[in-house]
């Protein structure tokens, strides 16, 4: 009986160490808010760049066909090139988010292994409903290196 209690105490001590290693306070205080902020910045940068590109394109369409036409078009094209630089900044921000999520994933995996956690059988009802709705409404988002609907097939739907 004493040996079993010592074993339980050792296990509890080990689990406490693993919980401390999660550094959950750091995750909720630093990493998750940073990821949220970076994604918000990506959205803002993308929207700003899109607006700049659209405004420049509209300005080019409105240019008079005169002696300064080429110079005016080139000026708008340079503005578009500058706006396209958002990709580098958004890539850096998304890399920060990916790194934060990787840390979270590694810490949770380590903890799950340490406590021999097992997932409940079956799919969470809320997750099952979400997946069913996404399939029914074709809310699959952009394809990621997988089977995608060809543009010609999409165009045919509108013909």
Short mmCIF file of C-alpha atoms in Angstrom, two decimals:
data_model
loop_
_atom_site.label_atom_id
_atom_site.label_comp_id
_atom_site.label_asym_id
_atom_site.label_seq_id
_atom_site.Cartn_x
_atom_site.Cartn_y
_atom_site.Cartn_z
CA UNK A 1 0.00 0.00 0.00
CA UNK A 2 2.81 2.41 0.90
CA UNK A 3 4.60 1.59 -2.37
CA UNK A 4 1.46 2.42 -4.33
CA UNK A 5 1.07 5.75 -2.48
CA UNK A 6 4.73 6.59 -3.21
CA UNK A 7 4.16 5.71 -6.87
CA UNK A 8 1.05 7.95 -6.98
CA UNK A 9 2.95 10.78 -5.28
CA UNK A 10 5.79 10.44 -7.81
CA UNK A 11 3.28 10.49 -10.65
CA UNK A 12 1.58 13.60 -9.26
CA UNK A 13 4.97 15.27 -8.87
CA UNK A 14 5.83 14.38 -12.47
CA UNK A 15 2.50 15.74 -13.75
CA UNK A 16 3.02 18.97 -11.78
CA UNK A 17 6.41 19.34 -13.46
CA UNK A 18 4.87 18.79 -16.88
CA UNK A 19 2.14 21.33 -16.16
CA UNK A 20 4.80 23.84 -15.14
CA UNK A 21 6.73 23.07 -18.34
CA UNK A 22 3.67 24.01 -20.36
CA UNK A 23 4.17 27.56 -19.13
CA UNK A 24 0.47 28.14 -19.68
CA UNK A 25 0.67 31.66 -18.29
CA UNK A 26 3.28 32.58 -20.90
CA UNK A 27 1.15 31.07 -23.65
CA UNK A 28 -1.96 33.03 -22.64
CA UNK A 29 -0.08 36.19 -21.67
CA UNK A 30 2.39 36.42 -24.56
CA UNK A 31 2.17 33.94 -27.40
CA UNK A 32 -1.55 33.77 -28.15
CA UNK A 33 -2.10 37.55 -27.90
CA UNK A 34 0.95 38.06 -30.15
CA UNK A 35 -0.45 35.62 -32.70
CA UNK A 36 -3.80 37.41 -32.60
CA UNK A 37 -2.14 40.80 -33.07
CA UNK A 38 0.07 39.58 -35.91
CA UNK A 39 -2.88 38.08 -37.79
CA UNK A 40 -4.77 41.34 -37.35
CA UNK A 41 -1.77 43.18 -38.78
CA UNK A 42 -1.70 40.77 -41.73
CA UNK A 43 -5.33 41.52 -42.44
CA UNK A 44 -4.75 45.27 -42.21
CA UNK A 45 -1.66 45.15 -44.46
CA UNK A 46 -3.43 43.01 -47.01
CA UNK A 47 -6.48 45.26 -47.06
CA UNK A 48 -4.33 48.38 -47.32
CA UNK A 49 -2.28 46.96 -50.18
CA UNK A 50 -5.40 45.82 -52.00
CA UNK A 51 -6.95 49.29 -51.71
CA UNK A 52 -3.76 50.94 -52.97
CA UNK A 53 -3.58 48.59 -55.95
CA UNK A 54 -7.24 49.12 -56.79
CA UNK A 55 -6.94 52.91 -56.48
CA UNK A 56 -3.88 52.96 -58.73
CA UNK A 57 -5.59 50.78 -61.33
CA UNK A 58 -8.66 53.03 -61.27
CA UNK A 59 -6.41 56.09 -61.59
CA UNK A 60 -4.74 54.55 -64.66
CA UNK A 61 -8.12 53.91 -66.25
CA UNK A 62 -9.05 57.56 -65.73
CA UNK A 63 -5.83 58.99 -67.19
CA UNK A 64 -6.24 61.22 -70.23
CA UNK A 65 -4.56 60.01 -73.42
CA UNK A 66 -2.08 62.87 -73.73
CA UNK A 67 1.66 63.44 -73.97
CA UNK A 68 2.15 62.60 -70.25
CA UNK A 69 0.19 59.34 -70.45
CA UNK A 70 3.21 56.98 -70.28
CA UNK A 71 4.81 58.87 -67.36
CA UNK A 72 1.51 58.88 -65.46
CA UNK A 73 0.97 55.15 -66.06
CA UNK A 74 4.53 54.37 -64.93
CA UNK A 75 3.98 56.39 -61.74
CA UNK A 76 0.84 54.34 -60.96
CA UNK A 77 2.65 51.08 -61.75
CA UNK A 78 5.44 51.99 -59.29
CA UNK A 79 2.76 52.63 -56.67
CA UNK A 80 1.35 49.16 -57.37
CA UNK A 81 4.84 47.62 -57.06
CA UNK A 82 5.31 49.33 -53.69
CA UNK A 83 1.91 48.09 -52.49
CA UNK A 84 2.85 44.53 -53.47
CA UNK A 85 5.70 44.63 -50.96
CA UNK A 86 3.07 43.79 -48.31
CA UNK A 87 3.73 40.12 -49.10
CA UNK A 88 7.14 40.23 -47.41
CA UNK A 89 5.77 41.87 -44.26
CA UNK A 90 2.75 39.57 -44.05
CA UNK A 91 5.05 36.57 -44.57
CA UNK A 92 7.17 37.65 -41.60
CA UNK A 93 4.09 38.16 -39.43
CA UNK A 94 2.56 34.83 -40.40
CA UNK A 95 5.89 33.13 -39.62
CA UNK A 96 5.63 34.51 -36.06
CA UNK A 97 2.13 33.10 -35.71
CA UNK A 98 3.22 29.71 -37.07
CA UNK A 99 6.11 29.65 -34.57
CA UNK A 100 3.78 30.49 -31.67
CA UNK A 101 1.38 27.72 -32.71
CA UNK A 102 4.30 25.29 -33.08
CA UNK A 103 5.40 26.03 -29.49
CA UNK A 104 1.86 25.50 -28.26
CA UNK A 105 1.57 22.22 -30.17
CA UNK A 106 4.89 20.90 -28.83
CA UNK A 107 4.07 21.80 -25.25
CA UNK A 108 0.61 20.24 -25.41
CA UNK A 109 2.01 17.08 -27.04
CA UNK A 110 4.65 16.78 -24.32
CA UNK A 111 2.02 17.21 -21.62
CA UNK A 112 -0.37 14.72 -23.24
CA UNK A 113 2.44 12.16 -23.42
CA UNK A 114 3.48 12.79 -19.82
CA UNK A 115 -0.01 12.25 -18.44
CA UNK A 116 -0.83 9.52 -20.95
CA UNK A 117 -3.83 11.49 -22.15
CA UNK A 118 -6.24 9.79 -24.49
CA UNK A 119 -8.88 11.52 -26.59
CA UNK A 120 -12.48 10.53 -26.13
CA UNK A 121 -13.74 8.20 -28.79
CA UNK A 122 -15.69 9.77 -31.61
CA UNK A 123 -15.90 13.33 -32.84
CA UNK A 124 -17.00 16.22 -30.65
CA UNK A 125 -20.66 16.98 -31.60
CA UNK A 126 -19.93 20.68 -32.15
CA UNK A 127 -16.98 19.83 -34.42
CA UNK A 128 -19.07 17.25 -36.29
CA UNK A 129 -21.80 19.84 -36.88
CA UNK A 130 -19.22 22.39 -38.08
CA UNK A 131 -17.70 19.91 -40.54
CA UNK A 132 -21.11 18.84 -41.82
CA UNK A 133 -22.14 22.48 -42.38
CA UNK A 134 -18.88 23.28 -44.18
CA UNK A 135 -19.36 20.31 -46.51
CA UNK A 136 -23.03 21.07 -47.14
CA UNK A 137 -22.39 24.74 -47.91
CA UNK A 138 -19.11 24.02 -49.70
CA UNK A 139 -17.20 26.19 -47.21
CA UNK A 140 -13.88 24.46 -47.73
CA UNK A 141 -11.84 27.59 -48.35
CA UNK A 142 -8.85 27.68 -50.62
CA UNK A 143 -7.38 24.33 -51.54
CA UNK A 144 -3.96 23.46 -50.18
CA UNK A 145 -2.04 21.32 -52.65
CA UNK A 146 -4.98 19.00 -52.94
CA UNK A 147 -7.82 18.29 -55.28
CA UNK A 148 -9.31 21.55 -56.37
CA UNK A 149 -12.16 22.46 -58.64
CA UNK A 150 -10.80 23.59 -62.00
CA UNK A 151 -11.50 27.20 -62.97
CA UNK A 152 -13.24 26.00 -66.15
CA UNK A 153 -15.68 23.96 -64.01
CA UNK A 154 -16.40 27.00 -61.86
CA UNK A 155 -16.91 29.18 -64.93
CA UNK A 156 -19.32 26.59 -66.34
CA UNK A 157 -21.53 27.02 -63.28
CA UNK A 158 -22.05 30.68 -64.22
CA UNK A 159 -22.58 30.09 -67.94
#
